[in-house]
Short mmCIF file of N, CA and C in Angstrom, two decimals:
data_model
loop_
_atom_site.label_atom_id
_atom_site.label_comp_id
_atom_site.label_asym_id
_atom_site.label_seq_id
_atom_site.Cartn_x
_atom_site.Cartn_y
_atom_site.Cartn_z
N MET A 1 0.89 -1.51 0.33
CA MET A 1 -0.19 0.42 -0.04
C MET A 1 1.11 1.01 -0.08
N THR A 2 0.44 1.75 -0.82
CA THR A 2 1.28 3.38 -0.68
C THR A 2 0.92 4.64 0.35
N GLU A 3 2.63 4.21 0.76
CA GLU A 3 2.69 5.46 1.60
C GLU A 3 2.33 6.78 1.42
N TYR A 4 0.84 7.58 2.06
CA TYR A 4 1.06 8.94 1.06
C TYR A 4 1.33 9.49 2.19
N GLU A 5 1.55 11.00 1.76
CA GLU A 5 1.90 12.67 3.12
C GLU A 5 0.95 13.72 2.55
N LEU A 6 0.36 13.69 3.48
CA LEU A 6 -0.71 14.61 3.84
C LEU A 6 -0.41 16.21 4.09
N ARG A 7 -0.49 16.19 3.63
CA ARG A 7 -0.20 18.05 3.84
C ARG A 7 -1.83 18.89 4.05
N ARG A 8 -0.83 20.19 4.84
CA ARG A 8 -2.43 20.92 5.55
C ARG A 8 -1.72 21.94 4.58
N VAL A 9 -3.13 22.52 4.31
CA VAL A 9 -3.23 24.13 2.75
C VAL A 9 -3.64 25.17 4.03
N ASP A 10 -3.52 26.57 4.01
CA ASP A 10 -4.02 26.96 4.56
C ASP A 10 -4.69 27.81 3.62
N GLY A 11 -5.67 28.78 3.75
CA GLY A 11 -6.82 29.30 2.91
C GLY A 11 -5.71 30.72 2.05
N ASP A 12 -5.24 30.72 3.25
CA ASP A 12 -4.14 32.24 2.68
C ASP A 12 -2.68 31.13 1.59
N ALA A 13 -2.60 30.15 1.48
CA ALA A 13 -1.57 29.71 1.17
C ALA A 13 -2.28 29.50 -0.55
N THR A 14 -1.19 28.99 -1.27
CA THR A 14 -2.33 28.67 -3.07
C THR A 14 -2.89 26.82 -2.74
N LEU A 15 -3.75 26.57 -3.80
CA LEU A 15 -4.79 25.67 -3.21
C LEU A 15 -4.78 25.35 -4.50
N THR A 16 -3.57 25.62 -5.74
CA THR A 16 -3.99 25.19 -6.93
C THR A 16 -3.63 23.21 -6.62
N ASP A 17 -2.82 22.81 -6.05
CA ASP A 17 -2.96 21.75 -5.85
C ASP A 17 -4.19 20.46 -5.48
N ALA A 18 -5.19 21.22 -4.71
CA ALA A 18 -6.53 21.07 -4.00
C ALA A 18 -7.64 21.21 -5.09
N HIS A 19 -7.17 21.91 -5.87
CA HIS A 19 -7.53 22.54 -6.77
C HIS A 19 -7.92 21.21 -7.64
N ALA A 20 -6.43 20.64 -8.38
CA ALA A 20 -6.39 20.27 -9.39
C ALA A 20 -6.67 18.88 -9.33
N VAL A 21 -6.74 18.37 -7.91
CA VAL A 21 -7.99 17.35 -7.18
C VAL A 21 -9.39 17.23 -7.58
N ARG A 22 -9.40 18.51 -7.31
CA ARG A 22 -11.32 19.05 -7.01
C ARG A 22 -11.41 19.12 -8.86
N ARG A 23 -10.88 19.04 -9.54
CA ARG A 23 -11.28 20.03 -11.29
C ARG A 23 -11.40 18.01 -11.24
N ALA A 24 -9.88 17.30 -10.92
CA ALA A 24 -10.03 16.37 -11.50
C ALA A 24 -11.29 14.93 -11.47
N VAL A 25 -11.75 15.59 -10.46
CA VAL A 25 -12.90 14.19 -9.96
C VAL A 25 -13.96 14.83 -9.92
N PHE A 26 -14.53 16.32 -9.64
CA PHE A 26 -15.69 16.66 -9.83
C PHE A 26 -16.10 17.86 -10.82
N ILE A 27 -15.44 18.39 -11.58
CA ILE A 27 -15.54 19.15 -12.54
C ILE A 27 -15.70 17.90 -13.99
N VAL A 28 -14.39 17.29 -13.98
CA VAL A 28 -14.23 16.80 -15.07
C VAL A 28 -15.47 15.45 -15.19
N GLU A 29 -15.09 14.35 -14.00
CA GLU A 29 -15.28 12.90 -13.62
C GLU A 29 -17.12 12.84 -13.69
N GLN A 30 -17.31 13.92 -12.77
CA GLN A 30 -19.20 13.78 -11.88
C GLN A 30 -19.64 15.36 -13.02
N GLY A 31 -19.38 16.04 -13.65
CA GLY A 31 -19.94 16.90 -14.03
C GLY A 31 -19.94 18.40 -13.37
N VAL A 32 -19.96 18.78 -12.10
CA VAL A 32 -20.44 19.61 -11.76
C VAL A 32 -19.80 20.86 -12.19
N ALA A 33 -20.57 21.38 -12.66
CA ALA A 33 -19.98 22.94 -13.13
C ALA A 33 -19.41 23.47 -12.18
N GLU A 34 -17.70 24.34 -12.98
CA GLU A 34 -16.91 25.45 -12.08
C GLU A 34 -17.53 25.95 -11.75
N ASP A 35 -18.62 26.77 -11.35
CA ASP A 35 -18.64 27.82 -10.86
C ASP A 35 -19.47 27.27 -9.32
N ILE A 36 -19.96 25.98 -9.13
CA ILE A 36 -20.61 25.85 -8.21
C ILE A 36 -19.11 24.99 -7.53
N GLU A 37 -18.50 24.21 -7.68
CA GLU A 37 -17.66 23.49 -7.31
C GLU A 37 -16.03 24.86 -6.92
N MET A 38 -15.58 26.13 -8.30
CA MET A 38 -15.03 26.14 -6.95
C MET A 38 -15.64 27.93 -6.67
N ASP A 39 -16.26 27.53 -5.62
CA ASP A 39 -16.48 28.36 -4.88
C ASP A 39 -16.37 29.39 -4.12
N ASP A 40 -16.84 30.39 -3.45
CA ASP A 40 -16.02 31.38 -2.09
C ASP A 40 -15.77 31.32 -0.27
N LYS A 41 -15.52 29.97 -0.70
CA LYS A 41 -15.72 29.25 0.50
C LYS A 41 -13.99 28.26 1.15
N ASP A 42 -12.96 28.36 0.16
CA ASP A 42 -11.76 27.94 0.21
C ASP A 42 -10.88 28.92 0.52
N ASP A 43 -10.85 29.80 0.44
CA ASP A 43 -10.34 31.34 1.65
C ASP A 43 -11.01 30.97 3.14
N ASP A 44 -11.32 30.69 4.16
CA ASP A 44 -12.54 30.69 4.76
C ASP A 44 -12.37 29.15 5.50
N SER A 45 -11.08 28.65 4.31
CA SER A 45 -11.50 26.76 4.83
C SER A 45 -9.97 26.35 5.20
N THR A 46 -9.25 25.49 5.82
CA THR A 46 -8.40 24.83 6.18
C THR A 46 -9.05 23.40 5.17
N HIS A 47 -7.61 22.82 4.37
CA HIS A 47 -7.32 22.29 3.24
C HIS A 47 -6.27 21.40 3.70
N PHE A 48 -6.39 20.05 3.03
CA PHE A 48 -5.38 18.66 3.41
C PHE A 48 -5.15 18.56 2.10
N VAL A 49 -3.97 17.99 1.50
CA VAL A 49 -3.58 17.64 0.00
C VAL A 49 -2.80 16.00 0.59
N ALA A 50 -3.16 15.67 -0.28
CA ALA A 50 -2.80 14.14 -0.76
C ALA A 50 -2.16 13.79 -1.17
N PHE A 51 -0.51 13.74 -1.52
CA PHE A 51 0.29 13.54 -2.13
C PHE A 51 1.28 11.53 -2.75
N ASP A 52 0.80 11.69 -3.57
CA ASP A 52 1.78 10.20 -3.24
C ASP A 52 3.21 10.41 -3.88
N PRO A 53 3.85 9.94 -3.10
CA PRO A 53 5.35 10.08 -2.66
C PRO A 53 6.19 10.23 -3.91
N THR A 54 6.06 9.30 -4.71
CA THR A 54 6.53 8.44 -5.74
C THR A 54 6.57 9.61 -7.03
N HIS A 55 5.71 10.33 -6.93
CA HIS A 55 5.69 11.25 -8.35
C HIS A 55 5.55 12.80 -8.00
N ASP A 56 5.42 12.85 -6.10
CA ASP A 56 4.97 14.11 -5.49
C ASP A 56 4.00 14.31 -6.36
N ARG A 57 2.71 14.09 -6.92
CA ARG A 57 1.79 15.18 -6.99
C ARG A 57 0.73 14.57 -6.67
N PRO A 58 -0.52 15.94 -6.83
CA PRO A 58 -1.32 15.79 -5.28
C PRO A 58 -2.68 14.76 -6.56
N VAL A 59 -3.57 13.95 -5.31
CA VAL A 59 -4.24 12.77 -5.46
C VAL A 59 -5.36 12.74 -4.39
N GLY A 60 -5.06 13.62 -3.91
CA GLY A 60 -6.24 13.40 -2.98
C GLY A 60 -6.53 15.16 -1.87
N THR A 61 -7.53 15.44 -2.20
CA THR A 61 -8.28 16.74 -0.91
C THR A 61 -9.06 16.68 -0.55
N THR A 62 -9.12 17.39 0.71
CA THR A 62 -10.18 17.52 1.44
C THR A 62 -10.49 18.81 2.31
N ARG A 63 -11.37 19.55 2.11
CA ARG A 63 -11.42 21.52 3.25
C ARG A 63 -12.21 20.88 4.92
N LEU A 64 -11.90 22.15 5.43
CA LEU A 64 -12.52 21.67 6.77
C LEU A 64 -13.31 23.28 6.67
N ARG A 65 -14.26 23.27 7.34
CA ARG A 65 -14.42 24.94 6.90
C ARG A 65 -16.03 25.26 8.37
N ALA A 66 -15.60 26.13 9.25
CA ALA A 66 -16.15 25.87 10.49
C ALA A 66 -17.99 26.97 9.77
N VAL A 67 -19.20 26.17 10.67
CA VAL A 67 -20.74 26.66 10.50
C VAL A 67 -20.46 27.18 12.07
N ASP A 68 -19.75 26.55 13.09
CA ASP A 68 -20.58 28.32 13.26
C ASP A 68 -19.78 27.17 15.11
N GLY A 69 -19.73 27.87 16.28
CA GLY A 69 -18.91 27.88 17.36
C GLY A 69 -18.46 25.91 18.20
N GLU A 70 -19.48 25.34 17.33
CA GLU A 70 -19.63 23.68 18.21
C GLU A 70 -18.73 22.80 16.49
N THR A 71 -19.47 23.18 15.89
CA THR A 71 -19.86 22.95 14.25
C THR A 71 -18.39 23.21 13.30
N VAL A 72 -17.56 21.64 12.95
CA VAL A 72 -17.05 22.02 11.20
C VAL A 72 -17.87 21.43 9.90
N LYS A 73 -17.96 22.30 8.98
CA LYS A 73 -18.00 21.09 7.98
C LYS A 73 -17.15 20.26 6.75
N ILE A 74 -17.08 18.96 7.07
CA ILE A 74 -16.05 18.96 5.80
C ILE A 74 -16.14 18.41 4.74
N GLU A 75 -15.71 19.19 3.74
CA GLU A 75 -16.30 19.06 1.93
C GLU A 75 -15.02 18.50 1.51
N ARG A 76 -15.81 19.40 -0.39
CA ARG A 76 -15.25 18.70 -0.54
C ARG A 76 -13.65 17.65 -0.18
N VAL A 77 -14.32 15.91 0.28
CA VAL A 77 -13.10 14.97 -0.27
C VAL A 77 -13.62 14.30 -1.65
N ALA A 78 -12.15 14.12 -1.49
CA ALA A 78 -11.80 13.42 -3.27
C ALA A 78 -10.37 12.96 -3.42
N VAL A 79 -10.90 11.64 -4.14
CA VAL A 79 -9.38 11.23 -4.29
C VAL A 79 -9.30 10.48 -5.88
N LEU A 80 -8.44 10.93 -6.91
CA LEU A 80 -8.69 10.68 -8.32
C LEU A 80 -8.54 8.36 -8.57
N PRO A 81 -9.06 9.13 -9.09
CA PRO A 81 -9.58 7.25 -9.03
C PRO A 81 -8.42 6.98 -9.43
N ASP A 82 -7.55 6.29 -9.44
CA ASP A 82 -6.02 5.39 -9.64
C ASP A 82 -5.80 5.34 -8.00
N HIS A 83 -6.11 6.14 -7.42
CA HIS A 83 -5.23 6.05 -6.01
C HIS A 83 -6.61 5.37 -5.45
N ARG A 84 -7.87 5.12 -5.94
CA ARG A 84 -9.15 4.69 -4.44
C ARG A 84 -9.28 3.48 -4.42
N SER A 85 -9.55 2.81 -3.27
CA SER A 85 -9.41 1.96 -2.06
C SER A 85 -7.69 1.07 -2.28
N GLU A 86 -7.32 2.22 -1.52
CA GLU A 86 -6.47 2.11 -1.40
C GLU A 86 -6.57 3.20 0.63
N GLY A 87 -7.35 3.82 0.46
CA GLY A 87 -7.49 3.85 2.30
C GLY A 87 -7.32 5.31 2.76
N LEU A 88 -6.70 5.52 1.37
CA LEU A 88 -6.35 7.28 1.18
C LEU A 88 -7.51 8.16 1.54
N GLY A 89 -8.92 8.09 1.33
CA GLY A 89 -10.60 9.28 2.23
C GLY A 89 -10.59 8.47 3.47
N LEU A 90 -10.37 7.35 4.06
CA LEU A 90 -9.99 7.06 4.97
C LEU A 90 -9.15 7.70 5.79
N ARG A 91 -7.70 8.14 5.59
CA ARG A 91 -6.63 8.61 6.48
C ARG A 91 -7.52 10.88 5.70
N LEU A 92 -7.55 10.48 4.58
CA LEU A 92 -8.02 12.60 4.62
C LEU A 92 -9.11 12.57 6.07
N MET A 93 -10.48 12.05 6.35
CA MET A 93 -11.13 12.14 7.64
C MET A 93 -10.57 12.32 8.75
N GLU A 94 -10.14 10.89 9.01
CA GLU A 94 -9.53 11.10 9.97
C GLU A 94 -8.60 12.75 10.16
N ARG A 95 -7.31 12.46 8.81
CA ARG A 95 -6.81 13.63 9.59
C ARG A 95 -7.48 15.62 9.98
N ALA A 96 -8.51 14.85 8.80
CA ALA A 96 -9.76 16.50 8.93
C ALA A 96 -10.44 16.56 10.85
N GLU A 97 -11.04 15.79 10.78
CA GLU A 97 -11.43 15.15 12.60
C GLU A 97 -10.67 15.54 13.01
N ASP A 98 -9.36 15.17 13.44
CA ASP A 98 -7.89 15.26 14.18
C ASP A 98 -7.47 17.01 14.00
N GLU A 99 -8.28 18.04 12.99
CA GLU A 99 -8.02 18.37 12.93
C GLU A 99 -9.23 19.95 13.86
N ALA A 100 -10.05 18.96 13.72
CA ALA A 100 -11.32 19.60 13.92
C ALA A 100 -11.12 19.95 15.66
N ARG A 101 -10.55 17.77 15.76
CA ARG A 101 -10.73 18.32 17.25
C ARG A 101 -9.82 19.66 18.05
N ALA A 102 -8.40 19.28 17.47
CA ALA A 102 -7.49 19.97 18.39
C ALA A 102 -8.17 21.61 18.25
N GLN A 103 -9.32 22.60 16.99
CA GLN A 103 -10.05 23.55 17.12
C GLN A 103 -10.70 23.59 18.09
N GLY A 104 -11.00 22.33 18.86
CA GLY A 104 -11.98 22.37 20.49
C GLY A 104 -13.50 22.48 19.18
N TYR A 105 -13.77 21.48 17.82
CA TYR A 105 -15.78 20.88 17.51
C TYR A 105 -15.29 19.90 18.53
N ALA A 106 -16.26 20.08 18.71
CA ALA A 106 -17.86 18.92 19.21
C ALA A 106 -18.26 17.61 18.39
N ARG A 107 -18.70 18.43 16.82
CA ARG A 107 -19.20 17.93 15.55
C ARG A 107 -18.84 18.28 14.63
N VAL A 108 -18.62 16.87 13.66
CA VAL A 108 -18.84 17.72 12.38
C VAL A 108 -20.29 17.15 12.01
N ARG A 109 -20.01 18.06 10.58
CA ARG A 109 -21.01 17.70 9.56
C ARG A 109 -20.31 17.42 8.14
N LEU A 110 -21.60 16.69 7.33
CA LEU A 110 -21.08 16.81 6.10
C LEU A 110 -22.85 16.17 4.86
N HIS A 111 -22.10 16.63 3.22
CA HIS A 111 -23.08 16.56 3.24
C HIS A 111 -22.11 15.37 1.54
N ALA A 112 -22.95 14.49 2.00
CA ALA A 112 -22.36 12.82 0.91
C ALA A 112 -23.51 12.57 -0.06
N GLN A 113 -22.60 12.19 -0.86
CA GLN A 113 -23.23 11.14 -1.90
C GLN A 113 -23.85 10.33 -1.66
N SER A 114 -24.82 10.58 -2.41
CA SER A 114 -25.39 9.07 -0.96
C SER A 114 -25.24 7.56 -2.10
N ASP A 115 -24.37 7.55 -2.99
CA ASP A 115 -23.93 6.51 -3.53
C ASP A 115 -22.30 6.51 -1.41
N VAL A 116 -22.11 7.27 -1.71
CA VAL A 116 -21.01 6.66 -0.79
C VAL A 116 -21.41 6.71 0.61
N GLU A 117 -22.67 6.98 0.73
CA GLU A 117 -22.50 7.04 2.51
C GLU A 117 -22.58 6.08 3.65
N GLU A 118 -21.85 4.72 2.45
CA GLU A 118 -21.65 3.37 3.69
C GLU A 118 -20.37 4.36 3.34
N PHE A 119 -19.95 4.23 3.30
CA PHE A 119 -18.05 4.81 4.09
C PHE A 119 -18.34 5.79 4.66
N TYR A 120 -19.05 6.59 4.80
CA TYR A 120 -18.81 7.81 5.58
C TYR A 120 -20.01 6.79 6.96
N GLU A 121 -21.09 5.74 7.20
CA GLU A 121 -21.48 5.44 8.34
C GLU A 121 -20.20 4.06 8.77
N ARG A 122 -19.68 4.26 8.06
CA ARG A 122 -18.22 3.52 8.50
C ARG A 122 -17.44 4.19 9.71
N LEU A 123 -17.52 5.28 9.35
CA LEU A 123 -16.40 5.96 10.23
C LEU A 123 -17.20 6.49 11.08
N GLY A 124 -18.37 5.94 11.49
CA GLY A 124 -19.17 6.63 12.52
C GLY A 124 -20.07 7.95 12.75
N TYR A 125 -20.44 7.85 10.55
CA TYR A 125 -21.43 8.95 10.82
C TYR A 125 -22.47 8.63 10.58
N ARG A 126 -24.00 9.26 11.49
CA ARG A 126 -25.61 9.19 10.25
C ARG A 126 -25.98 10.03 10.05
N THR A 127 -26.96 9.55 9.46
CA THR A 127 -27.82 10.64 8.85
C THR A 127 -28.99 10.63 9.08
N VAL A 128 -28.93 12.52 8.89
CA VAL A 128 -30.30 13.43 9.33
C VAL A 128 -30.84 13.99 8.22
N SER A 129 -31.05 13.50 7.25
CA SER A 129 -31.40 14.15 6.27
C SER A 129 -32.40 13.05 5.47
N GLU A 130 -32.87 13.98 4.69
CA GLU A 130 -33.54 13.02 3.25
C GLU A 130 -32.74 13.36 2.61
N GLU A 131 -32.83 12.44 0.80
CA GLU A 131 -32.07 12.18 -0.05
C GLU A 131 -32.47 13.84 -1.13
N PHE A 132 -30.98 14.87 -0.91
CA PHE A 132 -31.27 15.88 -1.50
C PHE A 132 -30.37 16.31 -2.98
N GLU A 133 -30.88 16.27 -3.58
CA GLU A 133 -29.81 17.97 -4.86
C GLU A 133 -28.65 18.31 -4.55
N GLU A 134 -27.40 18.10 -4.96
CA GLU A 134 -26.51 18.94 -5.17
C GLU A 134 -25.16 19.40 -5.89
N ALA A 135 -25.43 20.09 -6.24
CA ALA A 135 -24.44 19.95 -7.65
C ALA A 135 -24.99 19.23 -8.99
N GLY A 136 -26.14 18.37 -8.60
CA GLY A 136 -26.63 17.84 -9.61
C GLY A 136 -26.35 16.42 -9.07
N ILE A 137 -26.46 16.19 -8.12
CA ILE A 137 -25.92 14.55 -7.71
C ILE A 137 -26.96 14.98 -6.00
N PRO A 138 -27.54 13.44 -6.32
CA PRO A 138 -28.03 12.69 -5.01
C PRO A 138 -26.81 13.24 -3.56
N HIS A 139 -27.73 13.79 -2.50
CA HIS A 139 -26.62 13.69 -1.44
C HIS A 139 -27.89 13.63 -0.36
N VAL A 140 -27.48 13.16 0.87
CA VAL A 140 -27.05 13.06 2.13
C VAL A 140 -26.60 14.48 3.11
N GLU A 141 -27.58 14.42 4.38
CA GLU A 141 -26.35 15.06 5.87
C GLU A 141 -26.43 13.58 6.46
N MET A 142 -24.50 14.15 6.41
CA MET A 142 -24.54 12.94 8.06
C MET A 142 -23.80 14.14 8.34
N THR A 143 -23.84 13.59 10.46
CA THR A 143 -22.78 14.32 11.86
C THR A 143 -22.44 13.47 12.28
N LYS A 144 -21.62 13.74 13.54
CA LYS A 144 -20.55 12.83 13.68
C LYS A 144 -20.43 13.66 14.56
N ASP A 145 -20.47 13.31 16.43
CA ASP A 145 -20.05 13.69 17.61
C ASP A 145 -18.66 13.27 17.76
N LEU A 146 -17.98 13.87 17.55
CA LEU A 146 -16.58 14.28 18.25
C LEU A 146 -15.97 13.64 19.89
#
């Protein structure tokens, strides 16, 4: 199994690597409109990017954004297709949750694409909404106490 390097990228740093992964997964692969995917919330978020150490290229990403004093939202979890099923999504989620705990948050919220709802359930998230459409894709809202 590949040992990926996870790097924290703050909002005021370059987001080129995170955007490259998000563009490949959400815009190209899933057909999400660019103006929806590349929103105005990046500057207010903490980003994590996973790098393939063999080629030092970004292959996964997620971001963490405060909702209120107790809750953060994990968003834009993406892994390039040729790096899926290697535990990278799990590592990104663990890193984001660790950061949320370190910042003193008690709860994490996310909008999961319905076809990966079970992945988040295995991580301890519970579904708290009916299915809804976001960016043309079925989603559910999920939450987890830290």
